[in-house]
PDB file of C-alpha atoms in Angstrom:
ATOM      1  CA  MET A 127      43.105 -11.938 -70.477  1.00 52.00           C
ATOM      2  CA  GLU A 128      43.180 -12.999 -66.853  1.00 56.00           C
ATOM      3  CA  ILE A 129      40.390 -12.731 -64.316  1.00 53.00           C
ATOM      4  CA  GLU A 130      41.412 -12.132 -60.770  1.00 57.00           C
ATOM      5  CA  VAL A 131      39.580 -14.496 -58.428  1.00 54.00           C
ATOM      6  CA  SER A 132      41.318 -13.715 -55.154  1.00 61.00           C
ATOM      7  CA  GLY A 133      38.213 -11.969 -53.754  1.00 61.00           C
ATOM      8  CA  LEU A 134      35.900 -14.695 -55.012  1.00 68.00           C
ATOM      9  CA  GLY A 135      37.128 -17.309 -52.523  1.00 74.00           C
ATOM     10  CA  SER A 136      36.541 -15.180 -49.444  1.00 76.00           C
ATOM     11  CA  GLY A 137      33.168 -14.075 -50.792  1.00 80.00           C
ATOM     12  CA  LEU A 138      32.070 -17.689 -51.204  1.00 84.00           C
ATOM     13  CA  ILE A 139      33.225 -18.498 -47.674  1.00 86.00           C
ATOM     14  CA  PHE A 140      31.124 -15.652 -46.255  1.00 87.00           C
ATOM     15  CA  LEU A 141      28.165 -16.757 -48.367  1.00 89.00           C
ATOM     16  CA  ALA A 142      28.510 -20.337 -47.109  1.00 91.00           C
ATOM     17  CA  ILE A 143      28.743 -19.167 -43.482  1.00 93.00           C
ATOM     18  CA  GLY A 144      25.666 -16.966 -43.971  1.00 93.00           C
ATOM     19  CA  ILE A 145      23.642 -19.812 -45.496  1.00 95.00           C
ATOM     20  CA  ALA A 146      24.725 -22.151 -42.680  1.00 95.00           C
ATOM     21  CA  LEU A 147      23.686 -19.643 -40.017  1.00 94.00           C
ATOM     22  CA  MET A 148      20.386 -19.015 -41.766  1.00 95.00           C
ATOM     23  CA  GLY A 149      19.706 -22.772 -41.841  1.00 93.00           C
ATOM     24  CA  TYR A 150      20.567 -23.069 -38.153  1.00 92.00           C
ATOM     25  CA  PHE A 151      18.213 -20.268 -37.057  1.00 90.00           C
ATOM     26  CA  ILE A 152      15.379 -21.432 -39.302  1.00 91.00           C
ATOM     27  CA  GLY A 153      15.801 -24.963 -37.904  1.00 87.00           C
ATOM     28  CA  LYS A 154      15.658 -23.654 -34.324  1.00 84.00           C
ATOM     29  CA  GLY A 155      12.547 -21.666 -35.183  1.00 80.00           C
ATOM     30  CA  LEU A 156      10.847 -24.722 -36.673  1.00 82.00           C
ATOM     31  CA  GLN A 157      11.641 -26.764 -33.558  1.00 79.00           C
ATOM     32  CA  ASN A 158       9.823 -24.235 -31.375  1.00 72.00           C
ATOM     33  CA  MET A 159       6.874 -23.744 -33.716  1.00 73.00           C
ATOM     34  CA  GLY A 160       4.736 -26.392 -32.025  1.00 72.00           C
ATOM     35  CA  HIS A 161       5.833 -25.347 -28.531  1.00 69.00           C
ATOM     36  CA  PRO A 162       5.412 -21.588 -28.096  1.00 64.00           C
ATOM     37  CA  GLU A 163       6.670 -19.946 -24.948  1.00 65.00           C
ATOM     38  CA  LYS A 164       4.212 -19.796 -22.083  1.00 65.00           C
ATOM     39  CA  GLY A 165       2.714 -16.420 -21.310  1.00 60.00           C
ATOM     40  CA  GLN A 166       2.843 -13.232 -23.283  1.00 58.00           C
ATOM     41  CA  SER A 167       5.688 -10.826 -23.615  1.00 57.00           C
ATOM     42  CA  TYR A 168       3.380  -7.818 -23.440  1.00 63.00           C
ATOM     43  CA  HIS A 169       0.352  -6.881 -21.382  1.00 78.00           C
ATOM     44  CA  TYR A 170      -2.798  -5.296 -22.711  1.00 85.00           C
ATOM     45  CA  PHE A 171      -4.661  -3.223 -20.131  1.00 90.00           C
ATOM     46  CA  ILE A 172      -8.292  -2.207 -20.413  1.00 91.00           C
ATOM     47  CA  LYS A 173     -10.022   0.542 -18.474  1.00 91.00           C
ATOM     48  CA  GLU A 174     -12.967  -0.237 -16.242  1.00 88.00           C
ATOM     49  CA  SER A 175     -15.216   1.698 -18.615  1.00 87.00           C
ATOM     50  CA  GLU A 176     -14.123  -0.576 -21.498  1.00 89.00           C
ATOM     51  CA  LEU A 177     -15.027  -3.810 -19.707  1.00 88.00           C
ATOM     52  CA  GLU A 178     -18.553  -3.563 -21.104  1.00 89.00           C
ATOM     53  CA  PHE A 179     -17.213  -3.881 -24.629  1.00 89.00           C
ATOM     54  CA  HIS A 180     -14.765  -6.706 -23.914  1.00 86.00           C
ATOM     55  CA  LEU A 181     -17.145  -8.811 -21.828  1.00 85.00           C
ATOM     56  CA  SER A 182     -20.352  -7.989 -23.742  1.00 86.00           C
ATOM     57  CA  LEU A 183     -22.137  -7.033 -20.532  1.00 87.00           C
ATOM     58  CA  ASN A 184     -23.981  -3.856 -19.648  1.00 89.00           C
ATOM     59  CA  LYS A 185     -22.713  -1.332 -17.121  1.00 90.00           C
ATOM     60  CA  THR A 186     -24.847  -2.543 -14.203  1.00 92.00           C
ATOM     61  CA  GLU A 187     -23.726  -6.141 -14.740  1.00 91.00           C
ATOM     62  CA  ILE A 188     -20.087  -5.049 -14.729  1.00 89.00           C
ATOM     63  CA  GLU A 189     -20.593  -3.061 -11.524  1.00 90.00           C
ATOM     64  CA  GLU A 190     -22.328  -6.033  -9.877  1.00 91.00           C
ATOM     65  CA  LEU A 191     -19.562  -8.399 -10.974  1.00 88.00           C
ATOM     66  CA  LEU A 192     -16.811  -6.160  -9.582  1.00 88.00           C
ATOM     67  CA  ARG A 193     -18.751  -5.544  -6.354  1.00 91.00           C
ATOM     68  CA  LYS A 194     -19.362  -9.280  -5.908  1.00 90.00           C
ATOM     69  CA  TYR A 195     -15.707 -10.168  -6.648  1.00 86.00           C
ATOM     70  CA  PRO A 196     -13.461  -7.393  -5.315  1.00 86.00           C
ATOM     71  CA  ASN A 197     -10.373  -9.595  -5.765  1.00 87.00           C
ATOM     72  CA  ALA A 198     -10.424  -9.187  -9.566  1.00 87.00           C
ATOM     73  CA  PRO A 199      -6.939  -8.579 -11.019  1.00 89.00           C
ATOM     74  CA  MET A 200      -6.626  -4.798 -11.252  1.00 89.00           C
ATOM     75  CA  ILE A 201      -4.110  -1.966 -11.259  1.00 89.00           C
ATOM     76  CA  GLU A 202      -5.060   1.540 -10.183  1.00 90.00           C
ATOM     77  CA  LEU A 203      -3.067   4.497 -11.515  1.00 91.00           C
ATOM     78  CA  ASN A 204      -4.041   8.106 -10.860  1.00 91.00           C
ATOM     79  CA  GLY A 205      -7.536   7.068  -9.822  1.00 90.00           C
ATOM     80  CA  THR A 206      -8.184   5.060 -13.012  1.00 90.00           C
ATOM     81  CA  LYS A 207      -8.643   1.297 -12.702  1.00 90.00           C
ATOM     82  CA  TYR A 208      -6.963  -0.856 -15.356  1.00 91.00           C
ATOM     83  CA  TYR A 209      -7.449  -4.585 -15.813  1.00 90.00           C
ATOM     84  CA  PRO A 210      -4.799  -6.790 -17.456  1.00 90.00           C
ATOM     85  CA  TYR A 211      -6.787  -8.329 -20.314  1.00 88.00           C
ATOM     86  CA  ARG A 212      -5.365 -11.877 -20.429  1.00 87.00           C
ATOM     87  CA  GLN A 213      -5.178 -12.256 -16.650  1.00 87.00           C
ATOM     88  CA  PHE A 214      -8.704 -10.858 -16.235  1.00 87.00           C
ATOM     89  CA  MET A 215     -10.127 -13.223 -18.881  1.00 86.00           C
ATOM     90  CA  ASP A 216      -8.423 -16.202 -17.224  1.00 86.00           C
ATOM     91  CA  TRP A 217      -9.772 -15.052 -13.863  1.00 86.00           C
ATOM     92  CA  ILE A 218     -13.329 -14.555 -15.156  1.00 84.00           C
ATOM     93  CA  SER A 219     -13.380 -17.972 -16.847  1.00 85.00           C
ATOM     94  CA  SER A 220     -12.228 -19.668 -13.623  1.00 83.00           C
ATOM     95  CA  ASN A 221     -14.969 -17.876 -11.602  1.00 70.00           C
ATOM     96  CA  LYS A 222     -17.903 -18.809 -13.865  1.00 57.00           C
ATOM     97  CA  SER A 223     -18.748 -21.815 -11.740  1.00 44.00           C
TER      98      SER A 223
END
């Protein structure tokens, strides 16, 4: 009773290569864990009407803020004003003084 092991050797080689690659990519991921990439890969836009909710201000305060600082980061599409969330929050925190 013989057992054919010809396929076993190549299977073990592929398994070893897979484990080595997995170790490599996990190691690279652990190296970058403490140093995330700067910036975000996606942008979250909020409408002007939603600024009240995100900033916890009432409508008149939002209008006064935008009238006082017309250079706020904004995109206007089809008559609707959108504000990039992260950029707007960075801008508002730098203008508090």
